[in-house]
Short mmCIF file of C-alpha atoms and ligand atoms in Angstrom, two decimals:
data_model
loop_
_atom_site.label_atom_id
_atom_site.label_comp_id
_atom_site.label_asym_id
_atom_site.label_seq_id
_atom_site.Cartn_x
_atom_site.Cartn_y
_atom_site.Cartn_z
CA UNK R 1 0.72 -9.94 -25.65
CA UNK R 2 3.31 -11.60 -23.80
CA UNK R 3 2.99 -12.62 -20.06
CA UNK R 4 5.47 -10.11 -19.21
CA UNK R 5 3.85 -7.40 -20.51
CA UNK R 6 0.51 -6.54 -17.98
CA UNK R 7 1.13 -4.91 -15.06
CA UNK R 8 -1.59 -4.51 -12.70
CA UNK R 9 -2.06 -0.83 -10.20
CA UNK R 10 -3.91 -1.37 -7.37
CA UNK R 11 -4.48 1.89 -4.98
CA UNK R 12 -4.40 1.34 -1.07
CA UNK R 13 -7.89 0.72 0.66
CA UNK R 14 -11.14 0.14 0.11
CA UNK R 15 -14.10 -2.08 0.43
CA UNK R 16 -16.10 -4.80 -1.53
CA UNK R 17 -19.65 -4.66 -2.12
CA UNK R 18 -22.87 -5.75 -4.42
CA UNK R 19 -23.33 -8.86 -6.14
CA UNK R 20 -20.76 -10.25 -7.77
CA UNK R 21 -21.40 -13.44 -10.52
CA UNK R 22 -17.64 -14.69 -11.58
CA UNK R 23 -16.16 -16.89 -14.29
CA UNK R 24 -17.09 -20.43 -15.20
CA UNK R 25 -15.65 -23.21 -13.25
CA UNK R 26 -12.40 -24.28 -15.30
CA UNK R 27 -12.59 -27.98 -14.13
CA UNK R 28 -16.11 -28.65 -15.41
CA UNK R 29 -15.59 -25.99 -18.09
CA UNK R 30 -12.93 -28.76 -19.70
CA UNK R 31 -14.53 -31.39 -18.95
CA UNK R 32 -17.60 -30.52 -20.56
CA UNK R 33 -15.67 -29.88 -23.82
CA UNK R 34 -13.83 -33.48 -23.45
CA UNK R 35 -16.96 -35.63 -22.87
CA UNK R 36 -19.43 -33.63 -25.01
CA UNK R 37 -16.86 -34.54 -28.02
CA UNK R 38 -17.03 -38.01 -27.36
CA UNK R 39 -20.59 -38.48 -26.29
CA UNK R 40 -23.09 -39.52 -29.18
CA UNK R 41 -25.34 -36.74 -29.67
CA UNK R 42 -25.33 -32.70 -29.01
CA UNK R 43 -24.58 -31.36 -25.64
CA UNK R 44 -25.63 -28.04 -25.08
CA UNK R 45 -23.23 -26.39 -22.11
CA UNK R 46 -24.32 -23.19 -20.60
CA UNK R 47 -21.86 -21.03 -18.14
CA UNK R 48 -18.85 -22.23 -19.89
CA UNK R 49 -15.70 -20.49 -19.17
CA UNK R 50 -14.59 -18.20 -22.05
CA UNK R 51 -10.98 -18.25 -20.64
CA UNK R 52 -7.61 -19.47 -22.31
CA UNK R 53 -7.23 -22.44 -20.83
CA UNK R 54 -10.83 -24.29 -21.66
CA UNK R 55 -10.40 -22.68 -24.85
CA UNK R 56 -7.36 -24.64 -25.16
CA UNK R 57 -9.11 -27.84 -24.65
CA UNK R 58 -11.81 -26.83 -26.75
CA UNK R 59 -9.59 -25.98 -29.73
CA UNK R 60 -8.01 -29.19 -29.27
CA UNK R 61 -11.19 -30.96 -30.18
CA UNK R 62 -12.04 -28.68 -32.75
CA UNK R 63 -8.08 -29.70 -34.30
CA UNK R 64 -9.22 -33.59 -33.43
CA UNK R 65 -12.53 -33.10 -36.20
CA UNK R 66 -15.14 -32.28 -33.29
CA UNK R 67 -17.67 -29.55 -34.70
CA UNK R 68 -18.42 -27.19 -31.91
CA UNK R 69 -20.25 -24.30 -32.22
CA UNK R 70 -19.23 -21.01 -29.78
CA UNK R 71 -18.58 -19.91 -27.23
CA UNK R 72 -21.07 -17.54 -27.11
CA UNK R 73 -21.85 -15.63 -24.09
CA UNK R 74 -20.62 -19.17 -22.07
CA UNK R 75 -22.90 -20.92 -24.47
CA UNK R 76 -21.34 -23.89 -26.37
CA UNK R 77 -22.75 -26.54 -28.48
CA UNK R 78 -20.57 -29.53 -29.02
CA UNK R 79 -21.95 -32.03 -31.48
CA UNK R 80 -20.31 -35.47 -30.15
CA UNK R 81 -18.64 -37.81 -32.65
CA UNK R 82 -18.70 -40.52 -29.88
CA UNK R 83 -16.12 -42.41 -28.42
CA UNK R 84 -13.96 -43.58 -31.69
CA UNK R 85 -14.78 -40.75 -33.87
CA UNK R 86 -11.77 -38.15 -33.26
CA UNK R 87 -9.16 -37.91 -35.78
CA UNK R 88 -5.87 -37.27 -35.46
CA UNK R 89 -4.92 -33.42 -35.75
CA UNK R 90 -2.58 -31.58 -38.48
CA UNK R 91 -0.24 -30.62 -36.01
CA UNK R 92 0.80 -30.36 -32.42
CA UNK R 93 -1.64 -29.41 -29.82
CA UNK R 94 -1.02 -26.30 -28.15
CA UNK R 95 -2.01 -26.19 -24.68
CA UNK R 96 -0.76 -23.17 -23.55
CA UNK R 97 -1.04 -22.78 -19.76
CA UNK R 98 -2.92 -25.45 -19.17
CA UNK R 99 -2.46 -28.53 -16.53
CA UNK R 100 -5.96 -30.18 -16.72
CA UNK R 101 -5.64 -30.61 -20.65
CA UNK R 102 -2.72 -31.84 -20.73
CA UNK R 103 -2.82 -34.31 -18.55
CA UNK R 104 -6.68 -35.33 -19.34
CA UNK R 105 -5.76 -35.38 -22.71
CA UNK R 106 -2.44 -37.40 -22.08
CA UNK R 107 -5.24 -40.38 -21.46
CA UNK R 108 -7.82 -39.75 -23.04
CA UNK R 109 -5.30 -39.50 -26.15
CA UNK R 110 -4.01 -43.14 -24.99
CA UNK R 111 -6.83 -44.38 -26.11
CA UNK R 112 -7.41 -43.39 -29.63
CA UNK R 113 -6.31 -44.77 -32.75
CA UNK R 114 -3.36 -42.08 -34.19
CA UNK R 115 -0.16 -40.45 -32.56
CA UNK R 116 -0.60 -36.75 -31.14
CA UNK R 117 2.09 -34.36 -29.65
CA UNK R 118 1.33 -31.95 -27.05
CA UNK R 119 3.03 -28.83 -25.99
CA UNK R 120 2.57 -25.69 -24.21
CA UNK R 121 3.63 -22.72 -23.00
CA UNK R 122 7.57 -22.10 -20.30
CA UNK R 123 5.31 -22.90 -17.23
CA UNK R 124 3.61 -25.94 -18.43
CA UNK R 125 6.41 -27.54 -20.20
CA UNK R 126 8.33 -27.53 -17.09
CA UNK R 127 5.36 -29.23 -14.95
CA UNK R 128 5.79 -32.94 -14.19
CA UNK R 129 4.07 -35.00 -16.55
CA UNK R 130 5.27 -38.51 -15.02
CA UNK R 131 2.33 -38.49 -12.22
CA UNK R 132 0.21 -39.64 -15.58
CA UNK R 133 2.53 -41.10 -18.41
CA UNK R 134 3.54 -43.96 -15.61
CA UNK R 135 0.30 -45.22 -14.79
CA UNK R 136 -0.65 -44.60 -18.31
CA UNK R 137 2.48 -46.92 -19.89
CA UNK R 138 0.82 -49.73 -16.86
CA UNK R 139 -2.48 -49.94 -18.70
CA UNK R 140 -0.13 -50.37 -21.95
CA UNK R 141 -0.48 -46.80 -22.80
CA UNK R 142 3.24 -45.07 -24.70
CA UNK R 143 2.83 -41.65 -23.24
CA UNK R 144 6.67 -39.75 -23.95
CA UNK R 145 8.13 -36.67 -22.49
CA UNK R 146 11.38 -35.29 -22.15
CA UNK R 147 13.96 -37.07 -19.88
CA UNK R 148 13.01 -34.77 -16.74
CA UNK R 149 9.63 -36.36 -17.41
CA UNK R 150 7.90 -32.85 -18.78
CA UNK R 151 6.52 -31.55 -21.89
CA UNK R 152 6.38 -31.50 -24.77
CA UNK R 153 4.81 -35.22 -24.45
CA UNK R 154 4.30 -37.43 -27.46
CA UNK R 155 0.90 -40.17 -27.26
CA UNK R 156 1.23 -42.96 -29.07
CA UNK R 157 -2.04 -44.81 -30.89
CA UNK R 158 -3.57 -47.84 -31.58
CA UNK R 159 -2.55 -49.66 -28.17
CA UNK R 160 -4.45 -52.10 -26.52
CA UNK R 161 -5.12 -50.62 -22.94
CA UNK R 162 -6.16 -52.70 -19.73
CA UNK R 163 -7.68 -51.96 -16.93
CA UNK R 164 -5.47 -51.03 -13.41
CA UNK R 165 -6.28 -51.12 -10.05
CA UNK R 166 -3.53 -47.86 -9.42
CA UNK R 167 -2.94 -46.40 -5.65
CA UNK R 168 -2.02 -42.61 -6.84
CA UNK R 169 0.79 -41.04 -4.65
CA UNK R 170 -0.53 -37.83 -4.51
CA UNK R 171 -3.52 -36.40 -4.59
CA UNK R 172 -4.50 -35.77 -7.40
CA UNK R 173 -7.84 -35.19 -9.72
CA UNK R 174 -5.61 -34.71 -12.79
CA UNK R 175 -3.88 -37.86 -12.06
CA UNK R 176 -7.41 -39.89 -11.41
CA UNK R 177 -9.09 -38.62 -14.38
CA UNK R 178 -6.56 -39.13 -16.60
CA UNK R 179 -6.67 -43.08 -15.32
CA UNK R 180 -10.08 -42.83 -15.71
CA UNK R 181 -10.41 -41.59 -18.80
CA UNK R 182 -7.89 -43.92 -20.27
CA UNK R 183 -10.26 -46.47 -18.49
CA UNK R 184 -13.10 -45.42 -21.26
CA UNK R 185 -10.71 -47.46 -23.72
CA UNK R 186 -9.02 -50.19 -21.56
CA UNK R 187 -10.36 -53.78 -21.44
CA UNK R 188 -11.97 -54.91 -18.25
CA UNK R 189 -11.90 -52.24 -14.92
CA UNK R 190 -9.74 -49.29 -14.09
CA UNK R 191 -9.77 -48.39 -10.47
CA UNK R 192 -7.93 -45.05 -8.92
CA UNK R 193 -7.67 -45.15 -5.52
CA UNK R 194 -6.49 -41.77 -3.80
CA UNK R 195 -4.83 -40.80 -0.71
CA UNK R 196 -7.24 -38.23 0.11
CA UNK R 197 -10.36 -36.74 -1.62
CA UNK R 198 -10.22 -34.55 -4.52
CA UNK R 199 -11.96 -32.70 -6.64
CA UNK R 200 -14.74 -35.07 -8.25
CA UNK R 201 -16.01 -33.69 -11.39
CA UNK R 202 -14.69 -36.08 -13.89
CA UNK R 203 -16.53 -39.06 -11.94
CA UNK R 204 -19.84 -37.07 -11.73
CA UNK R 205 -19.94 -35.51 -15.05
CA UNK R 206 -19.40 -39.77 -16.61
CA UNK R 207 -22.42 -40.54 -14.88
CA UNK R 208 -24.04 -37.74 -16.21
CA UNK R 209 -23.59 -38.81 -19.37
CA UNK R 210 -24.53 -42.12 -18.26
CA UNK R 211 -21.62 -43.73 -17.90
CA UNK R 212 -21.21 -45.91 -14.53
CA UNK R 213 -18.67 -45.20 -11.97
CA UNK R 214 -18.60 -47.06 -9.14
CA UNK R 215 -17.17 -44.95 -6.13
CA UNK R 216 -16.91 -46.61 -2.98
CA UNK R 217 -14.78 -44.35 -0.09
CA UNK R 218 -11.40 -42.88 -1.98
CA UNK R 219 -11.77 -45.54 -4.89
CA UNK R 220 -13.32 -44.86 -8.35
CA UNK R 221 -13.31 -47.71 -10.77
CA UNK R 222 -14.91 -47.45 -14.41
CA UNK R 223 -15.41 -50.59 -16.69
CA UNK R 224 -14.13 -49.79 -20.23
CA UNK R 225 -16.70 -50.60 -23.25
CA UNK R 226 -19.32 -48.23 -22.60
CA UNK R 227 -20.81 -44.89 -24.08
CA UNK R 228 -21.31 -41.23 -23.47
CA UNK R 229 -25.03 -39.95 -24.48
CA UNK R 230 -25.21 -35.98 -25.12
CA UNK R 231 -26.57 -34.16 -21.78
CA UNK R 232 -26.88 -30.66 -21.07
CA UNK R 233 -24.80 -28.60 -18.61
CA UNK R 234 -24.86 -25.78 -16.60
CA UNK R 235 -21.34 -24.96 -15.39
CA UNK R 236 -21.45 -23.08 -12.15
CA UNK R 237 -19.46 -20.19 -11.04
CA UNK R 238 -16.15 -21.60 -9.89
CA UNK R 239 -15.32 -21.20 -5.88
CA UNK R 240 -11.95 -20.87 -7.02
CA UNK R 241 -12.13 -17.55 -8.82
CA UNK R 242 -14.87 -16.58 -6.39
CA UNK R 243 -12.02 -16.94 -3.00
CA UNK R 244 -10.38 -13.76 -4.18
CA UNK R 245 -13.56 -11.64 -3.32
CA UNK R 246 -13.87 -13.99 -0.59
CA UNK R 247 -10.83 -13.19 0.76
CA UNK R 248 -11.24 -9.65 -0.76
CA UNK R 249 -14.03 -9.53 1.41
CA UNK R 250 -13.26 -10.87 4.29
CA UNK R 251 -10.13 -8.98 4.60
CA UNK R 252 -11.43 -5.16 4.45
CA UNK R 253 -13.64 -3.61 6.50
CA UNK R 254 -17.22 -2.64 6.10
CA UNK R 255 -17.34 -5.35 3.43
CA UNK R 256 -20.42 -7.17 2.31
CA UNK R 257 -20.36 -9.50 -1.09
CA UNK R 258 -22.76 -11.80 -2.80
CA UNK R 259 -21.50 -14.08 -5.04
CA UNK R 260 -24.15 -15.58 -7.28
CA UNK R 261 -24.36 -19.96 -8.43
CA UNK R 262 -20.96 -20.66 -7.19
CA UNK R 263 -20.06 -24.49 -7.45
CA UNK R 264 -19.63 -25.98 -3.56
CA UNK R 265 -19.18 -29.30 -4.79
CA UNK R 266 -17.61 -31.04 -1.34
CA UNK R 267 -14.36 -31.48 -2.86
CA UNK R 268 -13.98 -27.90 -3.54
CA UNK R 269 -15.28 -25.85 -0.14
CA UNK R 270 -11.10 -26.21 1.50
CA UNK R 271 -11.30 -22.29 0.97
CA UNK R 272 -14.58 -22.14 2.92
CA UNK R 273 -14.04 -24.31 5.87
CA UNK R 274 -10.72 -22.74 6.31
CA UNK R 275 -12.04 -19.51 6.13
CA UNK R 276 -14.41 -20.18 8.86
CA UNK R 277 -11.71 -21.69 10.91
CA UNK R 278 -9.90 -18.36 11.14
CA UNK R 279 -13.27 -16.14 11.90
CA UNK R 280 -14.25 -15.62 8.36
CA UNK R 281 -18.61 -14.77 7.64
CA UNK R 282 -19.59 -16.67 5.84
CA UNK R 283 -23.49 -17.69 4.68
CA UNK R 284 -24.60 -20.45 2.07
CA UNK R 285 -27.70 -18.61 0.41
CA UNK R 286 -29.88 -20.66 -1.90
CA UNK R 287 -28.54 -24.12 -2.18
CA UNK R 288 -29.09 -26.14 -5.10
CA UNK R 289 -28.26 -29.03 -7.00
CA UNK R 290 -27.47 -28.22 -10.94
CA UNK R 291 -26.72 -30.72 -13.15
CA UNK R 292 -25.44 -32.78 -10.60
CA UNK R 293 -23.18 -29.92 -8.77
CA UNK R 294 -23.90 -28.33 -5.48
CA UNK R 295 -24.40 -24.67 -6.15
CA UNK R 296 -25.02 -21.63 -3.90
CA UNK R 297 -25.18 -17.62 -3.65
CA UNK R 298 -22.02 -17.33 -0.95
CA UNK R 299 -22.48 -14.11 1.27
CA UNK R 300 -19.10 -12.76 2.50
CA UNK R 301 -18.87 -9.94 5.17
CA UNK R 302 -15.57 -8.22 6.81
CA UNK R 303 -14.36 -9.74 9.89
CA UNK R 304 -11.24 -9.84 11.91
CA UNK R 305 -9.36 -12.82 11.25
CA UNK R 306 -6.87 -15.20 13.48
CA UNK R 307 -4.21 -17.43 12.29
CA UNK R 308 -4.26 -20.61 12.59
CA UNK R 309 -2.39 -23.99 11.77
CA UNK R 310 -4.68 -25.25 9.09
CA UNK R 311 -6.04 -29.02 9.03
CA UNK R 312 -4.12 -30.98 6.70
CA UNK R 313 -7.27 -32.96 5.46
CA UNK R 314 -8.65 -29.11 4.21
CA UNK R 315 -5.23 -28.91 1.29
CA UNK R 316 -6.73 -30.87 -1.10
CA UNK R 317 -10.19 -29.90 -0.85
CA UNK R 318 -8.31 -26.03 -1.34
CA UNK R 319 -5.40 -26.59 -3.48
CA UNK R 320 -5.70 -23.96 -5.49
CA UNK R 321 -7.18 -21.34 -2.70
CA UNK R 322 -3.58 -21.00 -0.77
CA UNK R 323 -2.39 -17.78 -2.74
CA UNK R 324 -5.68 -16.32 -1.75
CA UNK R 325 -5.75 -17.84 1.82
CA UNK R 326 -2.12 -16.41 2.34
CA UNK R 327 -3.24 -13.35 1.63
CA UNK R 328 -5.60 -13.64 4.64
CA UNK R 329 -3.04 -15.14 6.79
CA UNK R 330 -0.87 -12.27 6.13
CA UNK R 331 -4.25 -9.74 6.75
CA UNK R 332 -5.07 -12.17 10.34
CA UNK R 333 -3.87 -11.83 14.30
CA UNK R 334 -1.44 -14.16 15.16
CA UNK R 335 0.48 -17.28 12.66
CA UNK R 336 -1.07 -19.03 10.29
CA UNK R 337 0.85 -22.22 9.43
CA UNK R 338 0.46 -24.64 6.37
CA UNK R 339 1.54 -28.28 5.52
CA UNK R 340 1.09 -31.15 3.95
CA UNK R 341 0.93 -28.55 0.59
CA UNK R 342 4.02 -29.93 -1.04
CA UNK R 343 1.99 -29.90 -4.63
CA UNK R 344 1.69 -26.52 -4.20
CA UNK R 345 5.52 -26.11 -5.57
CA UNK R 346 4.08 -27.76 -9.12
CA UNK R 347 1.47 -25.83 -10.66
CA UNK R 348 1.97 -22.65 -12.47
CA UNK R 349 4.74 -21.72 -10.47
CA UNK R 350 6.24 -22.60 -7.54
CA UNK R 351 3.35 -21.12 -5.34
CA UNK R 352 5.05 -21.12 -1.98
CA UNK R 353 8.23 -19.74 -3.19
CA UNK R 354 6.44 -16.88 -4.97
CA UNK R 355 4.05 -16.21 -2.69
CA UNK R 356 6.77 -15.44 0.17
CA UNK R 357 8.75 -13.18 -2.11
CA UNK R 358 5.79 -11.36 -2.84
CA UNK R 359 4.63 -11.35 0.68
CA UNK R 360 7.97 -10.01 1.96
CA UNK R 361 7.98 -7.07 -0.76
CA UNK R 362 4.58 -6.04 1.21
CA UNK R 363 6.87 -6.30 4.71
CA UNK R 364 4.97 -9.50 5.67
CA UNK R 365 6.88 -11.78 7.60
CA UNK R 366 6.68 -15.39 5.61
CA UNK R 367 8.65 -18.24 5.95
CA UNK R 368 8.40 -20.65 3.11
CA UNK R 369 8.88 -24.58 4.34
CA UNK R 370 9.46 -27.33 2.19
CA UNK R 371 5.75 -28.46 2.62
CA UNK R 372 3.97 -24.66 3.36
CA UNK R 373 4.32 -21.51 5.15
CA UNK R 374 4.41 -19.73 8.24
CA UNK R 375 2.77 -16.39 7.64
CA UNK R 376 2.69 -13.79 11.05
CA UNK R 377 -0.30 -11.77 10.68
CA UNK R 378 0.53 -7.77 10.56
CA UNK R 379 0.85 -4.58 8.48
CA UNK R 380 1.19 -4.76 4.63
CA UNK R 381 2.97 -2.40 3.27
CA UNK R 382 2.32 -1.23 -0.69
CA UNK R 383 5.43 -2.00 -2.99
CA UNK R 384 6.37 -4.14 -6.19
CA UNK R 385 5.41 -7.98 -6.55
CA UNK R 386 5.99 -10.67 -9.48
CA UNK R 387 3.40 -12.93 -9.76
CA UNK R 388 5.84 -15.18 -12.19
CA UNK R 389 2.81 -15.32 -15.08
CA UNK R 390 0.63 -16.75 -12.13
CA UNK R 391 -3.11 -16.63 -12.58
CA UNK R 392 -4.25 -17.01 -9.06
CA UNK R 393 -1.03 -14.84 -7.11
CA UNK R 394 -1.78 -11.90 -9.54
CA UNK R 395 -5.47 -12.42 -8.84
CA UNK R 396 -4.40 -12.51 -4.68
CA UNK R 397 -1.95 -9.83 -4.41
CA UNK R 398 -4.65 -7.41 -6.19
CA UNK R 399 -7.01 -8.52 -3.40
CA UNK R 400 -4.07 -7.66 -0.90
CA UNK R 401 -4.24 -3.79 -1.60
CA UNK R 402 -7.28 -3.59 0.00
CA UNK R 403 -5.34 -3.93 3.43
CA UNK R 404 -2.07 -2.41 2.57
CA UNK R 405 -0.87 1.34 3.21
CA UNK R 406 0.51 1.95 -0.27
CA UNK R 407 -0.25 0.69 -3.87
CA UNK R 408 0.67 -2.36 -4.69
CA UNK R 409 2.25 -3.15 -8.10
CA UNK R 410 2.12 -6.64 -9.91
CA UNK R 411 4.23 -7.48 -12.78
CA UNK R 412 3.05 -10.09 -15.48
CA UNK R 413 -0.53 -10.19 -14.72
CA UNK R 414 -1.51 -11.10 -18.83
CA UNK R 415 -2.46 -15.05 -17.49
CA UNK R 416 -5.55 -13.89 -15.24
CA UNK R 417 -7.15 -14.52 -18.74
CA UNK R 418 -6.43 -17.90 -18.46
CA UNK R 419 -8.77 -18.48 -15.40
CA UNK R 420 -10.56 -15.23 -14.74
CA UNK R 421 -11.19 -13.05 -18.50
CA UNK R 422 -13.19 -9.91 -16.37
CA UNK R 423 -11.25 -10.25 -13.36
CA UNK R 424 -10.28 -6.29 -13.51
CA UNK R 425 -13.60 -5.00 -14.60
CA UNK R 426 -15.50 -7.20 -11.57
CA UNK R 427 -13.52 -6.29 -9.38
CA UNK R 428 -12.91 -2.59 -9.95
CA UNK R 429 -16.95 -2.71 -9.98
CA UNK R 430 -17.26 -4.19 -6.63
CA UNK R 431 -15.14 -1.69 -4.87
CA UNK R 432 -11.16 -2.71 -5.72
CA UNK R 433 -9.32 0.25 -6.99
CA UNK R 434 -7.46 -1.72 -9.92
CA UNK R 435 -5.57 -0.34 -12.99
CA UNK R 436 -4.07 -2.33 -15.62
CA UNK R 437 -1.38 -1.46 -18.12
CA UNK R 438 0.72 -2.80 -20.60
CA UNK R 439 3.80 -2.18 -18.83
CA UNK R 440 7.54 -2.26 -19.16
O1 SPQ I 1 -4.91 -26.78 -15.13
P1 SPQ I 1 -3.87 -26.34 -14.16
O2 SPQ I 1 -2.90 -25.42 -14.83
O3 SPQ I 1 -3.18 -27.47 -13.46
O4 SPQ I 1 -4.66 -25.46 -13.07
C1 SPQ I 1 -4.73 -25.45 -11.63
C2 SPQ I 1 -5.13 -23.96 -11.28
O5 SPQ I 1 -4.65 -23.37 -10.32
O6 SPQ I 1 -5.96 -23.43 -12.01
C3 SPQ I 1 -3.46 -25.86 -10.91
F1 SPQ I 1 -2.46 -25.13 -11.08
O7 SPQ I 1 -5.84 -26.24 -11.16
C4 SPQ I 1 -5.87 -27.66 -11.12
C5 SPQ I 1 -5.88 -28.14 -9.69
O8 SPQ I 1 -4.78 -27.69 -8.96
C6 SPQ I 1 -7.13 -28.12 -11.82
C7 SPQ I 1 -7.51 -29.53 -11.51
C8 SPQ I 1 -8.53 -30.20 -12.34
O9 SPQ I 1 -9.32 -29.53 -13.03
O10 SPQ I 1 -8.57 -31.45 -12.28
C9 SPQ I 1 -6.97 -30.23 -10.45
C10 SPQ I 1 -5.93 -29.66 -9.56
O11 SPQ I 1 -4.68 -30.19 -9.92
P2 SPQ I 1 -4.12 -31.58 -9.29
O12 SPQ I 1 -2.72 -31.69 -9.82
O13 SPQ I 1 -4.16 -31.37 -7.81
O14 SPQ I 1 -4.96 -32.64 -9.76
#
């Protein structure tokens, strides 16, 4: 079916209840698949997320020779060939909507031994692929795109990479685990340094399968040489599909959710501490370490909501929460203002932009900025949105209708299943009053 084609109904009103257990985390999700494949020996992931993108990255492997058995009910077996035992796949890989594989892949791919090409889908081969295929060509990697520096991007073999010591620009986890990753092949060290925390995963999950990182502050350096040994892993629920019931929650009265093993790794908890910050309830229930990831139930109850401007440090650590978190802005007394969020205009779509035309089609008032928004909080009417093929606004303007005074319609909706497979059935079971339809 083609992006354009779902269109999700959502009725006016409501409230969220009962416990809710949602999708996989999609960063560890991918990275499981990646290091499993070139670990020696059978890892055994449990909770993986059955969605397109980490099925992207795991059909990737599967093209590259890696036999992996699954998924099955978020169960995946991945029997490793180690670190110099892909081969080089029949044709191009297809990534469709997905970001992390790409640029992962773009150097971990650096590393091997044959040429690969790499393409995707209108929204990723229009995301900027320079943040890695410069830092890559440093180490000696040949990492080709097309002249605007996008997709489809062509990795060239049998290079002899050396370490970097590479001060990223942005903040980025892509960006520092494809450095890193690259690093697994490079003679001597590879050090990313960033300019503010991010999302830590790729470091973690190395040392898990006993490979050293060192981390000292915002600098991760790897020595190449080394190798992956199998491990198990249990992927946690991932915070990021569980904001929209946070939000859902939080956002319509008489609300009360549980949502069961969600990752709060400290890179990822933006959406919580911001949350807080405007009045939000929220309890940590249960907190555990698994696998190496923080994990706890997260217990979200209705409250009234304030703006507010939001700390700058918190963007990273909630990058992909803002869709979500305007939504609550939008629901909240008073202005909530964001920047510092400039990335935001690079990932499936141009988030700010399409989040303010969708905001104003409720009758929000939302001023886009170069680097955020200024949302005033207020009424929300129902009407017609686009979410632009956009997991995470489809996913947020659904949440939306539980606050405004008529239904709220969302065109192209077919890419939840990238992130979220479930999202309609979870959440029409926890109180949202959500259709979907193929539409026109
Ligand atoms: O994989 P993709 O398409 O880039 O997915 C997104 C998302 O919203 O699901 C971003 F659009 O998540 C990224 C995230 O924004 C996943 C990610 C990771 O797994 O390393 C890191 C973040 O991207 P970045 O560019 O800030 O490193």
């Amino acid at each position: 079916m083609s992006g354009s084609d779902l269109v999700f109904k959502v009725s006016p009103g409501g409230c969220l209840k009962g416990e809710i257990r949602v999708a996989g985390d999609k960063s560890i999700s991918h990275r499981s698949i990646m290091l499993g494949s070139l670990a020696n020996g059978v890892t055994e992931i449990s909770g993986f997320l059955e969605g397109e993108d980490s099925l992207a990255t795991l059909n990737a492997f599967r093209a590259m020779g890696v036999k992996i058995d699954g998924p099955d009910n978020g169960n995946v077996t991945v029997h490793g060939v180690g670190l110099h035992g892909l081969k080089a796949p029949h044709g191009v890989l297809d990534l469709g909507n997905s970001g992390t594989s790409m640029r992962l892949l773009s150097g971990l791919l650096s590393g091997q031994a044959f040429d690969v090409e790499m393409s995707g889908d209108g929204s990723l081969n229009s995301r900027p692929m320079k943040r890695v295929s410069v830092p890559l060509g440093s180490m000696g990697a040949i990492v080709e795109g097309t002249e605007a520096g996008t997709p489809p991007l062509k990795v060239k073999g049998g290079q002899a990479l050396k370490g970097i010591r590479y001060k990223m620009p942005m903040a980025s986890a892509q960006v520092k685990s494809s450095l890193l990753l690259a690093g697994l092949y490079a003679e001597g060290e590879t050090c990313v340094i960033e300019p503010a925390p991010t999302r830590d995963h790729t470091e973690r999950m190395l040392q898990g399968f006993g490979y050293e990182v060192r981390v000292d502050g915002r600098t991760a350096c790897l020595s190449g040489g080394g190798e992956l040994q199998a491990t198990c892993i249990d992927v946690p629920a991932d915070i990021s599909s569980a904001t929209f019931f946070m939000v859902g929650a939080a956002i319509a009265a008489d609300s009360d959710v549980l949502l069961l093993h969600v990752g709060i790794n400290p890179t990822r908890i933006g959406v919580i501490n911001i949350l807080r910050l405007m009045g939000g309830d929220i309890e940590l229930q249960n907190e555990r370490v698994v696998g190496g990831e923080p994990v706890a139930d997260i217990r979200v109850r209705s409250s009234q909501l304030r703006g507010i401007q939001i700390p700058e440090e918190q963007v990273p650590l909630a990058i992909d929460e803002f869709p979500a978190l305007f939504i609550a802005a939008a629901c909240a007394e008073g202005d909530t203002v964001l920047t510092g969020a400039e990335e935001l205009r690079v990932k499936e779509t141009d988030r700010i932009q399409v989040m303010a035309d969708g905001l104003k089609a409720l009758g929000v008032d939302a001023e886009p900025t170069a680097d955020g928004m200024v949302i005033r909080g207020g009424e929300m009417s129902g009407g017609s949105v686009d979410s632009g093929g956009d997991h995470r606004i489809a996913m947020s303007f659904a949440m939306a209708a539980l606050r405004a005074t008529g239904e709220v319609k969302i065109a192209d909706c077919a890419n939840v299943n990238t992130s979220f497979p479930g999202f309609v059935a979870l959440a029409r079971g926890a109180g949202l009053q959500i259709g979907s339809q193929n539409g026109e």
